[in-house]
């Protein structure tokens, strides 16, 4: 906070300075038209004064600096620049600065800065005397400098003014001289002319004198203008002209003198002299003009110097007047203060003598200057003896604070008070309470000391005595208090029948609670409940009878602690006669102890409850083996009532339980707990007993474990069976725990891993990477984490993972098929793994063999197929040539036979009849052969034709065939019953061939029937749907049905029904090519049915 | 009319040649029958080469009866060359063969045969077919215009 204030005040100073200077600038600028460059400082002096007055010293100094800058920039020539043209200005500026500083320094630190100054003093710890001195010196110096500068400026100004005056005077002299020359010349000319006209010597004399005067004056003029080379040049020219002019004048005078007026008249008329005269005048005019110009400029300079001097004088005297006013004010103030101080001093000095206190004054060196009657009385020396003596030497001052320290405090703070020891004139030492004040002179140096001392010897002695007796009592009290405070017991003292508490110790307070107020209150108020419960009466009894009360487990209902229980003792204290008796109670809180005891009791009960509710039998017996405790379960297990057992010796009760008794004896003898299981035949019971000997006998827990035993037996049996099964397995079985240690391996494990015995096998997974290389089916090495056991331990399950294994030592390689999976504990965590591995090297080899054979077989099939294809091609070529070449000779035979018949039978009777018949037979056989060939070709074509399967509308195909047949056999009564919309998936052309053959057959074999009925439809035959072509024709004997579909097989003679025996073979071929089946049912004369199926639609 | 025109019979089997001639006679077709025994001879005749050098090539036969199974140059090849040559490409060609193979039929028509007749074994039918054929090609059919010589 102070720092903020200081800052704010400082800112304020500068703000004041800036405002004042700104006002001054404004004012001065507004005065500019009036003053011009004159009097630049006039307004700023006022600004510095105002700033110093209002804002104190700092403001004044700031305003001075700002003013100097403003003046320099704004008002000194050249303006608006910081350059100073005249040294005088620099001096003026310096003077202004000095005056400004002086004004500021004369001003007290100021209304705002007073506090600021004090603050600064405190902070720096500077000597307070130093600042006024500095201020004073600075003020005087500033004043001296200011006066000096002012004086030098004034001197300089006056000098300049005088110079300017002198120059003006000089110019006037020159002008006068020039004018004299001119007038002398005029006079010389006039005189000469007068002589020429009159010839009078009077004129001649005047002429001569004018010439002489002129020469004299001209010499003066030359002297005066010696500093001006222009004027000198003009004078030289003037001299020359003048000389010729004077020669002319002299010449004219001589002419007049010798030849007379006439000759001169010509000369005058010629007027040659006028020209020269004009020239001379012109030169003189020029000199005049020059001098007048000089005169003007010098007059201006003089006036400027005067003006400056006047300003300096004005400013200087103004500043001095200001300084005088300020100084006068300061002196006035000082004198006033001093007068007041003197009045106070006079008033005080009257009091001094009246005081009983010793009042002593001393000078700066502590030489006594004043000594009042109190001092005389106190120290025994009279004033005249004491004055002039050095204080400490006279009084042998000693102090608990060193004297040097006292002086330091005085120098720093101006005052001190404390206790001192002084020695009186009679040598007695006295204790003194001393107050001392340091006085300072104006320079701040110590000027004197004022000491007021009071004799406090007696008071000190009394205090000392008191202190000693008090300290003894305090020690006792403290001891007691400590005792009471540190006692772990609650201690209280009550007095009188009302049992008013006189004292309680902290422990007591703590037992009851800090909020309860005891001292001064009767017991019944502090403990209303306890009092009501009879405690008050009991305590009163102690007071009356003096018999102590031993407090035991006293439930003291305390406010806030209703269940508190106390132990302790209350006794009556011995009391002075007449005094009311008091009692002392020493108590301690046993609440927790009591609670613990209660808890213990409850625990006992609980234990008994537990023992009773136990499923296990529990008995306890003493050293004599007599039952001391039997629980319910023990009763049940032993089959005897508690009453029968308690107090009885168990050795007597169970004499045949030797196996048990022996162990009990051992447990007691060795003092160790034993747990064992044994069978007790009389009860037909397996018992698990744990016996615990103790100092006063022993206790036994026992339980019926018959069931468990049986289970274990069964488990053992099943385990051995399992082990036997595992041992007999050809698969390697290994079970590991979660860490990959093998818990169980069977014999096959050893065989599988190429160990000779099971014992030789490594028992942890970690050992196996050193024994085996394992490869994945693709031949890459399997890292350990890819082996079966780690995979199973990660929870993976596999049924036929294959690995190739290689013994590192022998290099033997085999292939294993692994099944594995994790074993989980009841929580579902993986506790181990089970792996079954089978050597499938042989199987693999067999598989490899089969694969090789298959490949071979496929190759063979391919070979066969290509052979077959080749033979097919051959067959095709054969069929082609049959169709082409075989028919040509037939055609020849037929043709030429016919030619024979036509050409010869008609002419030759001999060949008619039989001959003709033979030839006809030749032809018919030939044609039959042609048909045979055609049918064979068709059969062959059907076999070879490529199949193009589509959905084929068989009904429509049958219809069109039927139409064709009806047309071909117009004489026949043919009825076709064709079931519509029967479709099959197959090759349309081939199916049409088949259908055509079947229907043609039907037509053919119904030939004898008056009304032929031919059906095409479907029929259910042995559970499957088949197409059927049925007729009511001649039928056939089913005995021959087997050969029905063979090529060239016929059931009828050619004469009955002509045919080649290839039609049904063709049909069968078509059906077979479709993957279907064809069969027939018939009975002679009852018609025939041909059934066929077409392979499934694919 | 086509009286002067010849019938070119390309047939290697002499029995068939005679039977054909007989059939033509039976059908009262009197045009001259030129027989070529193989494909080469046929082409020589048509193009005026070899034994037939100097023959007026522009004088095309009224019809050519072409057997497919021929020595030297097979029938279909003869047909292909005939159709490929500008001089003979308009020649009426009737394939007359024992074969009823689909592939032959297809190839014959593809190569531009004008007709395809399968020789029946029954000579009466054969005669009938030839008679019809002759009548058709020699009487009813307008012969193609002569190919202008380049």
CSV table of C-alpha atoms in Angstrom, one decimal, chain B residues 59-123:
chain,number,residue,atom,x,y,z
B,59,UNK,CA,-19.1,-72.7,-122.5
B,60,UNK,CA,-20.2,-74.0,-119.1
B,61,UNK,CA,-22.0,-77.3,-118.7
B,62,UNK,CA,-25.7,-77.1,-118.3
B,63,UNK,CA,-25.3,-78.9,-115.0
B,64,UNK,CA,-22.5,-80.6,-113.1
B,65,UNK,CA,-23.2,-83.8,-111.1
B,66,UNK,CA,-20.6,-84.0,-108.5
B,67,UNK,CA,-19.8,-87.0,-106.4
B,68,UNK,CA,-18.1,-86.2,-103.1
B,69,UNK,CA,-15.8,-89.2,-102.7
B,70,UNK,CA,-13.3,-88.7,-105.5
B,71,UNK,CA,-9.6,-89.6,-106.1
B,72,UNK,CA,-7.0,-86.8,-106.3
B,73,UNK,CA,-9.2,-83.8,-105.6
B,74,UNK,CA,-12.2,-84.6,-103.3
B,75,UNK,CA,-15.6,-83.4,-104.4
B,76,UNK,CA,-16.0,-80.6,-101.8
B,77,UNK,CA,-12.6,-79.3,-102.8
B,78,UNK,CA,-13.6,-79.3,-106.5
B,79,UNK,CA,-16.7,-77.3,-105.5
B,80,UNK,CA,-14.7,-74.8,-103.5
B,81,UNK,CA,-12.2,-74.2,-106.4
B,82,UNK,CA,-15.0,-73.9,-108.9
B,83,UNK,CA,-16.8,-71.4,-106.8
B,84,UNK,CA,-13.5,-69.5,-106.2
B,85,UNK,CA,-12.8,-69.2,-109.9
B,86,UNK,CA,-14.5,-66.3,-111.7
B,87,UNK,CA,-15.0,-68.3,-114.8
B,88,UNK,CA,-16.8,-71.1,-113.1
B,89,UNK,CA,-18.4,-69.6,-110.1
B,90,UNK,CA,-21.9,-69.5,-111.7
B,91,UNK,CA,-21.7,-73.2,-112.7
B,92,UNK,CA,-24.8,-75.1,-111.6
B,93,UNK,CA,-23.5,-77.9,-109.4
B,94,UNK,CA,-25.7,-80.7,-108.0
B,95,UNK,CA,-24.0,-82.9,-105.4
B,96,UNK,CA,-25.0,-86.5,-106.2
B,97,UNK,CA,-23.6,-88.8,-103.6
B,98,UNK,CA,-24.3,-91.9,-101.4
B,99,UNK,CA,-23.5,-90.0,-98.2
B,100,UNK,CA,-26.4,-88.7,-96.1
B,101,UNK,CA,-24.0,-87.4,-93.4
B,102,UNK,CA,-25.1,-84.1,-92.0
B,103,UNK,CA,-21.6,-82.7,-92.2
B,104,UNK,CA,-21.4,-83.4,-95.9
B,105,UNK,CA,-24.8,-81.7,-96.5
B,106,UNK,CA,-23.8,-78.7,-94.5
B,107,UNK,CA,-20.4,-78.4,-96.2
B,108,UNK,CA,-21.9,-78.8,-99.6
B,109,UNK,CA,-24.5,-76.1,-99.2
B,110,UNK,CA,-22.0,-73.8,-97.5
B,111,UNK,CA,-19.6,-74.1,-100.5
B,112,UNK,CA,-22.4,-73.1,-102.8
B,113,UNK,CA,-23.9,-76.4,-104.1
B,114,UNK,CA,-27.1,-75.7,-106.0
B,115,UNK,CA,-28.7,-79.0,-105.0
B,116,UNK,CA,-27.9,-82.1,-103.0
B,117,UNK,CA,-29.2,-85.5,-104.0
B,118,UNK,CA,-28.6,-88.7,-102.2
B,119,UNK,CA,-28.3,-91.7,-104.5
B,120,UNK,CA,-31.0,-94.2,-103.5
B,121,UNK,CA,-30.1,-97.9,-103.5
B,122,UNK,CA,-33.3,-98.7,-105.3
B,123,UNK,CA,-32.4,-98.0,-109.0
